[in-house]
Amino acid sequence: MIVVIGSINMDLVLRVPRMPLPGETLTGGAFQTIPGGKGANQAVACARLSRGAVNGQPVAMVGCLGDDAFGQTLRAALVADGVDVSHVTTLPGVASGIASILVDASGQNSIVIAGGANDLLSPAHIDAALPLIARASIVVLQLETPADTVRHAIALAHGLGKTVVLNPAPAAILPAAVLAHVDYLIPNEIEAAMLLGRAPGTDGHAASAAALQALGCRNVIVTLGAQGVHAAFDDGSDAFPARAVNAIDTTAAGDTFIGGFVAALAAGLSPAAAIDLGQRAAAIGVTRHGAQTSIPYLHELELP
Ligand code: RIB
């Protein structure tokens, strides 16, 4: 089983010709609400990219929703993808998390989050999910839920001998004691620089990945958008160029990559083969609009 612990958001998406300047009013395109949240996106990607795989694993989500209409829709979206939601808690009198997203004509996005119920995911919710976590082979986390809860979950999962995957997004500084319990750290360039306490671009990708390994993470995979990924494994490092595609919306591209990587790893593929599967999935995802609406199914991938 794969357990994803993290955020569940309703994405409020507006397409714009370009990003507005401070104080400027722009006319955008059609407005859409699309299920998202880094945690939920990664859970859905794991589910879609596990189903039909030899040795594909079931997926469960641990998170919090509000008792509003968005919460009902977001829970139904996870259920529709076969994700176990028995430890997705609906909190009374609380709003579900939302993300306000602008997507420009080049496919780049800017995102502002109101955490809502995600901000109330507590160590007690993690302890309540212990029976689920105990059955997992891989536990996946991000940083859109409270830092003390993430730290607690990582310590618990590591203590149980689980493979811990951390996507340190949004960017934050983490104690070395937490990083030492991470088996696969998957930051983008900005998040990698933040973890190292340096300005983005200070180090090359290989140097960043090696410096993060030196902080204690067993394996580091730095995602580089259209340039692909740089991976530093415990037995060597390598660059994995991305496929050239016509990207129209990069929302959740990283989540799709991580879901594909984790699904493949859980099914027994090597880390390098898992990166390849994640990249193939993300290359399809960026040619479609939205977060969960863009994540492909395993049967859509051309696998070697
Ligand atoms: O990674 C993309 C996601 O970030 C969006 O779905 C949004 O909800 C934010 O969490």
mmCIF file with all atom_site columns, C-alpha atoms and ligand atoms in Angstrom, residues 7-12 34-39 41-42 97-101 109 111-113 144 167 169-170 250-255 290-292, ligand 1:
data_model
loop_
_atom_site.group_PDB
_atom_site.id
_atom_site.type_symbol
_atom_site.label_atom_id
_atom_site.label_alt_id
_atom_site.label_comp_id
_atom_site.label_asym_id
_atom_site.label_entity_id
_atom_site.label_seq_id
_atom_site.pdbx_PDB_ins_code
_atom_site.Cartn_x
_atom_site.Cartn_y
_atom_site.Cartn_z
_atom_site.occupancy
_atom_site.B_iso_or_equiv
_atom_site.pdbx_formal_charge
_atom_site.auth_seq_id
_atom_site.auth_comp_id
_atom_site.auth_asym_id
_atom_site.auth_atom_id
_atom_site.pdbx_PDB_model_num
ATOM   1  C CA . SER A 1 7   ? -3.222  18.619 1.532   1.00 0.00 ? 7   SER A CA 1
ATOM   2  C CA . ILE A 1 8   ? -6.507  18.486 -0.340  1.00 0.00 ? 8   ILE A CA 1
ATOM   3  C CA . ASN A 1 9   ? -7.519  21.734 -2.103  1.00 0.00 ? 9   ASN A CA 1
ATOM   4  C CA . MET A 1 10  ? -10.161 22.967 -4.476  1.00 0.00 ? 10  MET A CA 1
ATOM   5  C CA . ASP A 1 11  ? -8.266  24.854 -7.198  1.00 0.00 ? 11  ASP A CA 1
ATOM   6  C CA . LEU A 1 12  ? -9.962  28.075 -8.338  1.00 0.00 ? 12  LEU A CA 1
ATOM   7  C CA . ILE A 1 34  ? -10.712 21.679 -10.274 1.00 0.00 ? 34  ILE A CA 1
ATOM   8  C CA . PRO A 1 35  ? -9.775  19.178 -7.533  1.00 0.00 ? 35  PRO A CA 1
ATOM   9  C CA . GLY A 1 36  ? -6.170  19.740 -6.445  1.00 0.00 ? 36  GLY A CA 1
ATOM   10 C CA . GLY A 1 37  ? -3.834  20.034 -3.464  1.00 0.00 ? 37  GLY A CA 1
ATOM   11 C CA . LYS A 1 38  ? -0.349  18.579 -3.629  1.00 0.00 ? 38  LYS A CA 1
ATOM   12 C CA . GLY A 1 39  ? -1.243  15.661 -1.352  1.00 0.00 ? 39  GLY A CA 1
ATOM   13 C CA . ASN A 1 41  ? -2.821  15.198 -6.582  1.00 0.00 ? 41  ASN A CA 1
ATOM   14 C CA . GLN A 1 42  ? 0.000   12.845 -5.615  1.00 0.00 ? 42  GLN A CA 1
ATOM   15 C CA . GLY A 1 97  ? -8.426  24.268 1.538   1.00 0.00 ? 97  GLY A CA 1
ATOM   16 C CA . ILE A 1 98  ? -8.418  26.280 -1.671  1.00 0.00 ? 98  ILE A CA 1
ATOM   17 C CA . ALA A 1 99  ? -5.766  27.379 -4.143  1.00 0.00 ? 99  ALA A CA 1
ATOM   18 C CA . SER A 1 100 ? -6.228  30.480 -6.284  1.00 0.00 ? 100 SER A CA 1
ATOM   19 C CA . ILE A 1 101 ? -4.385  29.732 -9.546  1.00 0.00 ? 101 ILE A CA 1
ATOM   20 C CA . ASN A 1 109 ? 1.144   29.296 -13.195 1.00 0.00 ? 109 ASN A CA 1
ATOM   21 C CA . ILE A 1 111 ? -0.631  29.836 -6.966  1.00 0.00 ? 111 ILE A CA 1
ATOM   22 C CA . VAL A 1 112 ? -1.829  31.279 -3.640  1.00 0.00 ? 112 VAL A CA 1
ATOM   23 C CA . ILE A 1 113 ? -3.184  28.858 -1.039  1.00 0.00 ? 113 ILE A CA 1
ATOM   24 C CA . GLU A 1 144 ? 1.104   22.038 2.725   1.00 0.00 ? 144 GLU A CA 1
ATOM   25 C CA . ASN A 1 167 ? 8.247   16.634 -1.638  1.00 0.00 ? 167 ASN A CA 1
ATOM   26 C CA . ALA A 1 169 ? 6.784   22.067 -1.300  1.00 0.00 ? 169 ALA A CA 1
ATOM   27 C CA . PRO A 1 170 ? 6.010   24.886 -0.703  1.00 0.00 ? 170 PRO A CA 1
ATOM   28 C CA . THR A 1 250 ? 2.260   22.957 -15.759 1.00 0.00 ? 250 THR A CA 1
ATOM   29 C CA . THR A 1 251 ? -0.055  22.822 -12.703 1.00 0.00 ? 251 THR A CA 1
ATOM   30 C CA . ALA A 1 252 ? 0.572   19.546 -10.814 1.00 0.00 ? 252 ALA A CA 1
ATOM   31 C CA . ALA A 1 253 ? 3.365   18.467 -13.185 1.00 0.00 ? 253 ALA A CA 1
ATOM   32 C CA . GLY A 1 254 ? 5.591   17.815 -10.163 1.00 0.00 ? 254 GLY A CA 1
ATOM   33 C CA . ASP A 1 255 ? 2.772   15.946 -8.397  1.00 0.00 ? 255 ASP A CA 1
ATOM   34 C CA . GLY A 1 290 ? -5.711  21.630 -14.428 1.00 0.00 ? 290 GLY A CA 1
ATOM   35 C CA . ALA A 1 291 ? -4.389  19.534 -11.556 1.00 0.00 ? 291 ALA A CA 1
ATOM   36 C CA . GLN A 1 292 ? -6.261  16.224 -11.164 1.00 0.00 ? 292 GLN A CA 1
HETATM 37 O O1 . RIB B 2 .   ? 1.066   21.299 -7.129  1.00 0.00 ? 1   RIB B O1 1
HETATM 38 C C1 . RIB B 2 .   ? -0.127  21.865 -7.609  1.00 0.00 ? 1   RIB B C1 1
HETATM 39 C C2 . RIB B 2 .   ? -1.071  22.111 -6.472  1.00 0.00 ? 1   RIB B C2 1
HETATM 40 O O2 . RIB B 2 .   ? -0.521  23.081 -5.616  1.00 0.00 ? 1   RIB B O2 1
HETATM 41 C C3 . RIB B 2 .   ? -2.406  22.645 -6.882  1.00 0.00 ? 1   RIB B C3 1
HETATM 42 O O3 . RIB B 2 .   ? -3.337  21.640 -7.177  1.00 0.00 ? 1   RIB B O3 1
HETATM 43 C C4 . RIB B 2 .   ? -2.801  23.518 -5.694  1.00 0.00 ? 1   RIB B C4 1
HETATM 44 O O4 . RIB B 2 .   ? -3.906  23.050 -4.982  1.00 0.00 ? 1   RIB B O4 1
HETATM 45 C C5 . RIB B 2 .   ? -1.560  23.595 -4.821  1.00 0.00 ? 1   RIB B C5 1
HETATM 46 O O5 . RIB B 2 .   ? -1.645  22.786 -3.711  1.00 0.00 ? 1   RIB B O5 1
#
